[in-house]
Amino acid sequence: MRKGGTSLSHKTDPVSIGRMNKGENNCITDVPGVHVGHVTLDEPLDNENGDYACTGVTAILPHNENIFREKVTAASYIINGFGKTTGLIQIDELGLLESPIMLTNTFSIPAVTQGTLEYLLKQNPEIGDTTGTVNTVVGECNDGYLNSIRTFSIQPKHAIEAIENAKTTPSEEGAVGAGKGMVCFGYKGGIGSSSRIVNVQGESISYTIGCLVLSNFGSKQDARIIDPSASKTNDEEAPTSDGSIMIICATNAPMSDRQLRRLSKRCSIGLGRTGGNFHNGSGDIVISFSTAHRHDHFAKSHTEVKTQVRDDHPVMNECFTAAAEACEEAIVRSLQFATATSGKRQRTVLPFYK
């Protein structure tokens, strides 16, 4: 059985973080062209061990055309490197993203990589034949408290389905897709998203910075954004070990991969403001991309010309502020939009916000 996540209306905005204006839907899909899709697994498994599939896949696409043939500029930043990912070393070497960014649980990295690869191979018959191979990008968090992670419920087909489900409409948040089984600050976490508008001083130009997070970190005593004594669901805390978070930051501002790496670093400010401490065993990883330029895989010229924002222009600091605010609010929204979720061995994790 596959179930979608339960989410509040995006017009319902119960929190205001920072000073900057939010995008129309306060979501990463406010960045023009960005698509998000989910597949959620929510079903008991046929055995006597109380096993349960409480997991999923989330796909983030910079555009809905052929990403391999029309790559976008990208970068990554490792806040703490306990996480397991594929594809980041090529992103950091070449500064390009040529596949959807996929999120799932720790043990499903191989299956999601295979499914994403199958999708790209079908779309591009030349890959591995008349042209080179392709770099698939997959990130994870450990949902093993609620999900029977050892059963490998996620299959390659789920990755393909998540990509095909991707839309520009506001993404569902909370216990949906890769966020289905995640726990944040001892409460139900998962998928959260937010966006900010950056106006260029003295010009009639604006850019959008959007963040999507997969939150699975922290204990109640670490949280700076919630008061545990105020919770109406003061149950026993669900453990997350040291926990992890995947942060995807998108923008239509024309930035180089070096500048996107600088932007990625500022997302760690938003994470820290919520109470994230980048623990020894945490995987805290940021992947950023810009939709401003597309790089033709089959371009013939030996040179290319691109525009980019100036590092010393005030707009760069505004982009940094936007990334910090959007990341912080995305984490808060992953809690706000979550619903009570049951999983393996009849465990239930309750939301902080009712």
Short mmCIF file of C-alpha atoms in Angstrom, two decimals:
data_model
loop_
_atom_site.label_atom_id
_atom_site.label_comp_id
_atom_site.label_asym_id
_atom_site.label_seq_id
_atom_site.Cartn_x
_atom_site.Cartn_y
_atom_site.Cartn_z
CA MET A 1 0.00 0.00 0.00
CA ARG A 2 1.29 3.44 -0.89
CA LYS A 3 -0.05 6.47 0.86
CA GLY A 4 0.61 10.13 0.30
CA GLY A 5 1.67 12.37 3.15
CA THR A 6 -0.77 14.49 5.05
CA SER A 7 0.04 18.16 4.78
CA LEU A 8 -1.49 21.44 5.79
CA SER A 9 -2.39 23.96 3.13
CA HIS A 10 0.60 26.00 2.04
CA LYS A 11 -1.52 29.04 2.70
CA THR A 12 -1.42 27.97 6.34
CA ASP A 13 1.82 29.53 7.56
CA PRO A 14 1.98 29.13 11.34
CA VAL A 15 5.51 30.46 11.73
CA SER A 16 7.48 33.45 10.56
CA ILE A 17 11.25 33.17 10.54
CA GLY A 18 13.63 35.96 9.59
CA ARG A 19 13.12 39.28 7.84
CA MET A 20 12.94 38.34 4.17
CA ASN A 21 9.86 37.90 2.01
CA LYS A 22 8.78 34.33 1.30
CA GLY A 23 8.08 32.90 -2.12
CA GLU A 24 4.49 32.50 -3.31
CA ASN A 25 4.13 28.99 -1.86
CA ASN A 26 7.04 29.09 0.61
CA CYS A 27 8.46 26.00 -1.07
CA ILE A 28 11.52 24.98 -3.08
CA THR A 29 9.27 24.75 -6.14
CA ASP A 30 8.97 28.55 -6.04
CA VAL A 31 12.33 28.46 -7.83
CA PRO A 32 11.21 28.45 -11.49
CA GLY A 33 11.42 25.03 -13.09
CA VAL A 34 12.09 23.01 -9.93
CA HIS A 35 9.96 19.87 -9.57
CA VAL A 36 9.48 17.62 -6.51
CA GLY A 37 7.96 14.14 -6.39
CA HIS A 38 7.38 11.53 -3.68
CA VAL A 39 6.61 7.86 -3.27
CA THR A 40 5.57 6.76 0.21
CA LEU A 41 5.47 3.17 1.52
CA ASP A 42 3.22 2.59 4.52
CA GLU A 43 2.26 -1.05 5.14
CA PRO A 44 2.85 -3.99 7.49
CA LEU A 45 5.08 -6.73 6.13
CA ASP A 46 4.15 -10.40 6.07
CA ASN A 47 6.18 -11.85 8.92
CA GLU A 48 6.04 -12.41 12.67
CA ASN A 49 8.68 -9.88 13.68
CA GLY A 50 6.51 -6.81 13.60
CA ASP A 51 8.24 -5.57 10.47
CA TYR A 52 6.75 -2.58 8.73
CA ALA A 53 7.52 -0.59 5.59
CA CYS A 54 7.52 3.02 6.77
CA THR A 55 9.74 4.73 4.25
CA GLY A 56 9.85 6.29 0.80
CA VAL A 57 11.64 8.18 -1.94
CA THR A 58 11.74 11.88 -2.78
CA ALA A 59 12.98 13.29 -6.10
CA ILE A 60 14.08 16.88 -6.72
CA LEU A 61 14.51 17.93 -10.36
CA PRO A 62 16.06 21.25 -11.46
CA HIS A 63 13.82 21.14 -14.54
CA ASN A 64 11.52 18.62 -16.23
CA GLU A 65 13.48 18.21 -19.44
CA ASN A 66 16.46 15.93 -20.07
CA ILE A 67 18.76 16.70 -17.14
CA PHE A 68 21.64 14.61 -18.52
CA ARG A 69 21.66 16.54 -21.78
CA GLU A 70 20.95 19.89 -20.11
CA LYS A 71 22.95 19.92 -16.91
CA VAL A 72 22.83 22.67 -14.31
CA THR A 73 25.52 24.21 -12.12
CA ALA A 74 25.78 22.58 -8.70
CA ALA A 75 27.92 22.12 -5.60
CA SER A 76 27.85 20.24 -2.31
CA TYR A 77 29.02 20.99 1.20
CA ILE A 78 29.61 18.40 3.90
CA ILE A 79 28.79 19.82 7.32
CA ASN A 80 29.51 16.46 8.97
CA GLY A 81 30.36 13.48 6.82
CA PHE A 82 28.80 10.44 8.49
CA GLY A 83 26.17 10.25 5.72
CA LYS A 84 26.13 7.86 2.78
CA THR A 85 25.65 9.44 -0.63
CA THR A 86 26.39 8.80 -4.28
CA GLY A 87 27.55 11.30 -6.86
CA LEU A 88 28.97 14.12 -4.75
CA ILE A 89 32.62 13.76 -5.75
CA GLN A 90 31.78 14.37 -9.42
CA ILE A 91 29.56 17.32 -8.54
CA ASP A 92 32.46 18.86 -6.64
CA GLU A 93 34.95 18.06 -9.39
CA LEU A 94 32.94 19.36 -12.38
CA GLY A 95 30.37 21.64 -10.75
CA LEU A 96 27.48 20.09 -12.68
CA LEU A 97 24.31 18.17 -11.83
CA GLU A 98 23.10 15.73 -14.51
CA SER A 99 20.51 13.65 -12.66
CA PRO A 100 17.57 14.20 -10.33
CA ILE A 101 18.57 14.54 -6.68
CA MET A 102 17.08 11.54 -4.90
CA LEU A 103 16.45 11.09 -1.16
CA THR A 104 15.63 7.84 0.67
CA ASN A 105 16.64 5.70 3.66
CA THR A 106 20.21 4.57 4.31
CA PHE A 107 19.94 0.99 3.03
CA SER A 108 17.98 1.98 -0.08
CA ILE A 109 20.79 3.97 -1.69
CA PRO A 110 21.61 1.05 -4.08
CA ALA A 111 18.01 0.49 -5.17
CA VAL A 112 17.31 4.18 -5.71
CA THR A 113 20.59 4.59 -7.58
CA GLN A 114 19.62 1.71 -9.85
CA GLY A 115 16.12 3.06 -10.47
CA THR A 116 17.42 6.55 -11.24
CA LEU A 117 20.02 5.06 -13.56
CA GLU A 118 17.37 3.00 -15.36
CA TYR A 119 15.28 6.15 -15.83
CA LEU A 120 18.21 8.08 -17.27
CA LEU A 121 19.35 5.21 -19.52
CA LYS A 122 15.87 4.87 -21.00
CA GLN A 123 15.75 8.62 -21.60
CA ASN A 124 19.27 8.69 -23.07
CA PRO A 125 20.17 5.63 -25.20
CA GLU A 126 23.63 7.10 -25.83
CA ILE A 127 24.76 6.86 -22.19
CA GLY A 128 27.46 4.22 -21.82
CA ASP A 129 27.51 3.65 -25.58
CA THR A 130 28.30 6.62 -27.81
CA THR A 131 28.90 8.99 -24.88
CA GLY A 132 30.12 8.65 -21.30
CA THR A 133 28.39 7.32 -18.22
CA VAL A 134 26.09 9.31 -15.94
CA ASN A 135 26.47 10.55 -12.37
CA THR A 136 23.42 9.75 -10.23
CA VAL A 137 23.00 11.70 -6.99
CA VAL A 138 21.32 10.01 -4.01
CA GLY A 139 21.28 11.04 -0.34
CA GLU A 140 19.86 9.39 2.76
CA CYS A 141 18.91 9.44 6.41
CA ASN A 142 18.37 6.45 8.71
CA ASP A 143 14.66 5.76 9.35
CA GLY A 144 15.34 2.49 11.18
CA TYR A 145 13.30 3.35 14.30
CA LEU A 146 9.99 3.23 12.42
CA ASN A 147 10.99 1.43 9.23
CA SER A 148 12.20 -2.17 9.01
CA ILE A 149 15.22 -0.99 7.12
CA ARG A 150 16.74 -4.48 6.78
CA THR A 151 13.86 -5.66 4.60
CA PHE A 152 14.80 -3.47 1.61
CA SER A 153 11.22 -2.42 0.87
CA ILE A 154 12.33 0.28 -1.56
CA GLN A 155 12.80 -1.06 -5.09
CA PRO A 156 14.22 0.64 -8.21
CA LYS A 157 10.68 1.15 -9.53
CA HIS A 158 9.92 3.46 -6.61
CA ALA A 159 12.73 5.81 -7.65
CA ILE A 160 11.34 5.95 -11.18
CA GLU A 161 7.85 6.58 -9.84
CA ALA A 162 9.06 9.44 -7.62
CA ILE A 163 10.73 11.10 -10.61
CA GLU A 164 7.60 10.67 -12.72
CA ASN A 165 5.48 12.10 -9.87
CA ALA A 166 7.55 15.30 -9.74
CA LYS A 167 5.56 18.53 -10.11
CA THR A 168 6.08 22.26 -9.76
CA THR A 169 3.12 22.56 -7.40
CA PRO A 170 3.95 22.88 -3.68
CA SER A 171 5.55 19.72 -2.33
CA GLU A 172 3.82 17.76 0.39
CA GLU A 173 5.67 18.01 3.69
CA GLY A 174 6.06 16.02 6.87
CA ALA A 175 5.66 12.23 6.84
CA VAL A 176 5.83 11.82 3.08
CA GLY A 177 8.29 10.31 0.61
CA ALA A 178 11.75 9.86 2.06
CA GLY A 179 10.47 11.58 5.21
CA LYS A 180 7.87 8.95 6.06
CA GLY A 181 9.90 7.25 8.79
CA MET A 182 12.12 10.11 9.97
CA VAL A 183 12.32 11.55 13.50
CA CYS A 184 13.45 15.09 14.41
CA PHE A 185 14.13 16.29 17.97
CA GLY A 186 12.33 13.20 19.25
CA TYR A 187 9.14 14.07 17.37
CA LYS A 188 7.90 13.22 13.90
CA GLY A 189 10.07 14.90 11.28
CA GLY A 190 10.61 14.33 7.58
CA ILE A 191 10.22 16.60 4.56
CA GLY A 192 10.07 20.37 4.97
CA SER A 193 10.47 23.21 2.50
CA SER A 194 10.65 26.99 2.41
CA SER A 195 11.72 29.83 0.10
CA ARG A 196 12.85 33.44 0.17
CA ILE A 197 12.84 36.28 -2.37
CA VAL A 198 16.06 38.22 -2.92
CA ASN A 199 15.67 41.68 -4.46
CA VAL A 200 18.64 43.20 -6.23
CA GLN A 201 19.32 46.65 -4.80
CA GLY A 202 18.70 49.41 -7.32
CA GLU A 203 17.40 47.04 -10.02
CA SER A 204 14.01 45.56 -10.87
CA ILE A 205 15.38 42.03 -10.60
CA SER A 206 14.69 39.41 -7.97
CA TYR A 207 15.85 35.85 -7.37
CA THR A 208 14.40 32.98 -5.35
CA ILE A 209 16.27 30.79 -2.88
CA GLY A 210 14.44 27.58 -1.91
CA CYS A 211 15.33 24.79 0.51
CA LEU A 212 13.98 21.29 0.96
CA VAL A 213 15.14 19.23 3.93
CA LEU A 214 14.93 15.63 5.07
CA SER A 215 15.11 16.06 8.86
CA ASN A 216 16.16 13.16 11.07
CA PHE A 217 18.31 14.58 13.85
CA GLY A 218 18.45 15.97 17.37
CA SER A 219 17.00 15.25 20.78
CA LYS A 220 14.36 17.20 22.67
CA GLN A 221 17.02 18.75 24.88
CA ASP A 222 18.84 20.11 21.81
CA ALA A 223 15.84 21.80 20.21
CA ARG A 224 15.93 25.59 20.18
CA ILE A 225 12.76 25.99 18.14
CA ILE A 226 10.33 24.13 20.39
CA ASP A 227 9.68 24.07 24.12
CA PRO A 228 9.17 20.44 25.17
CA SER A 229 7.23 21.57 28.26
CA ALA A 230 4.66 23.17 25.95
CA SER A 231 4.05 20.05 23.89
CA LYS A 232 0.68 18.37 24.11
CA THR A 233 2.36 15.10 23.16
CA ASN A 234 4.98 14.66 25.87
CA ASP A 235 5.47 10.99 25.20
CA GLU A 236 8.68 9.02 25.49
CA GLU A 237 11.26 10.47 23.14
CA ALA A 238 11.86 8.54 19.92
CA PRO A 239 15.62 8.06 19.49
CA THR A 240 17.47 9.28 16.43
CA SER A 241 21.01 8.40 17.58
CA ASP A 242 23.17 11.28 16.37
CA GLY A 243 20.76 11.73 13.48
CA SER A 244 21.20 13.25 10.05
CA ILE A 245 19.79 15.82 7.65
CA MET A 246 19.85 16.24 3.89
CA ILE A 247 19.45 19.84 2.71
CA ILE A 248 18.73 20.68 -0.92
CA CYS A 249 19.12 24.37 -1.82
CA ALA A 250 17.94 25.67 -5.19
CA THR A 251 18.09 29.11 -6.79
CA ASN A 252 17.61 30.85 -10.10
CA ALA A 253 20.35 33.35 -9.26
CA PRO A 254 23.22 32.97 -11.73
CA MET A 255 25.94 31.47 -9.56
CA SER A 256 29.08 29.50 -10.26
CA ASP A 257 29.69 26.19 -8.52
CA ARG A 258 32.13 27.99 -6.21
CA GLN A 259 29.43 30.46 -5.23
CA LEU A 260 26.90 27.67 -4.76
CA ARG A 261 29.29 25.99 -2.35
CA ARG A 262 29.46 29.26 -0.41
CA LEU A 263 25.65 29.38 -0.43
CA SER A 264 25.52 25.78 0.84
CA LYS A 265 27.65 26.68 3.84
CA ARG A 266 25.08 29.24 4.96
CA CYS A 267 22.43 26.53 5.23
CA SER A 268 24.38 25.23 8.23
CA ILE A 269 23.47 28.50 9.99
CA GLY A 270 19.78 27.66 9.65
CA LEU A 271 20.44 24.13 10.89
CA GLY A 272 22.33 25.45 13.92
CA ARG A 273 19.57 27.90 14.79
CA THR A 274 17.09 25.05 15.19
CA GLY A 275 19.40 23.16 17.55
CA GLY A 276 21.44 20.97 15.22
CA ASN A 277 24.89 20.34 16.70
CA PHE A 278 26.52 18.34 13.87
CA HIS A 279 27.21 15.35 16.11
CA ASN A 280 29.99 12.83 15.61
CA GLY A 281 27.71 10.27 13.96
CA SER A 282 25.53 12.67 11.97
CA GLY A 283 25.35 12.98 8.22
CA ASP A 284 24.67 16.67 7.57
CA ILE A 285 24.94 17.32 3.85
CA VAL A 286 23.94 20.20 1.56
CA ILE A 287 23.50 20.01 -2.21
CA SER A 288 22.89 23.29 -4.03
CA PHE A 289 22.12 24.04 -7.66
CA SER A 290 21.26 26.99 -9.88
CA THR A 291 18.74 26.83 -12.70
CA ALA A 292 20.09 30.02 -14.32
CA HIS A 293 22.29 28.22 -16.86
CA ARG A 294 21.99 24.95 -18.72
CA HIS A 295 25.04 23.14 -19.98
CA ASP A 296 24.53 21.27 -23.24
CA HIS A 297 26.10 17.82 -23.01
CA PHE A 298 26.73 17.84 -26.76
CA ALA A 299 28.07 21.39 -27.09
CA LYS A 300 30.85 21.64 -29.69
CA SER A 301 32.53 24.90 -28.76
CA HIS A 302 35.65 24.74 -26.61
CA THR A 303 34.58 27.87 -24.70
CA GLU A 304 31.45 29.08 -22.96
CA VAL A 305 30.28 32.43 -21.69
CA LYS A 306 28.15 32.82 -18.56
CA THR A 307 27.05 35.63 -16.31
CA GLN A 308 27.19 35.36 -12.54
CA VAL A 309 26.49 37.55 -9.55
CA ARG A 310 29.44 39.43 -8.13
CA ASP A 311 30.74 38.20 -4.80
CA ASP A 312 31.15 41.75 -3.52
CA HIS A 313 27.68 42.96 -4.53
CA PRO A 314 25.13 43.30 -1.70
CA VAL A 315 22.94 40.70 -3.43
CA MET A 316 25.36 37.95 -2.40
CA ASN A 317 24.87 38.68 1.29
CA GLU A 318 21.12 38.72 0.74
CA CYS A 319 21.36 35.27 -0.88
CA PHE A 320 23.34 34.04 2.11
CA THR A 321 20.68 35.36 4.49
CA ALA A 322 17.95 33.79 2.36
CA ALA A 323 19.62 30.37 2.44
CA ALA A 324 19.94 30.48 6.25
CA GLU A 325 16.32 31.58 6.74
CA ALA A 326 14.87 29.12 4.24
CA CYS A 327 16.80 26.20 5.71
CA GLU A 328 15.75 27.07 9.26
CA GLU A 329 12.10 27.38 8.32
CA ALA A 330 12.17 24.21 6.20
CA ILE A 331 13.29 22.27 9.28
CA VAL A 332 10.52 23.83 11.38
CA ARG A 333 7.98 22.98 8.69
CA SER A 334 9.14 19.36 8.59
CA LEU A 335 7.87 19.23 12.19
CA GLN A 336 4.80 21.39 11.70
CA PHE A 337 3.43 19.40 8.78
CA ALA A 338 4.19 15.96 10.23
CA THR A 339 1.47 13.66 11.49
CA ALA A 340 1.53 10.80 14.00
CA THR A 341 3.22 7.85 12.33
CA SER A 342 3.28 4.18 13.30
CA GLY A 343 5.81 1.66 12.10
CA LYS A 344 7.73 -1.46 13.03
CA ARG A 345 7.07 -3.30 16.30
CA GLN A 346 4.01 -1.08 16.78
CA ARG A 347 6.16 1.95 17.51
CA THR A 348 4.51 5.34 17.08
CA VAL A 349 6.14 8.76 16.85
CA LEU A 350 3.87 11.70 17.60
CA PRO A 351 4.14 15.19 16.14
CA PHE A 352 5.06 18.17 18.27
CA TYR A 353 2.47 20.33 16.56
CA LYS A 354 -1.14 19.16 16.50
#
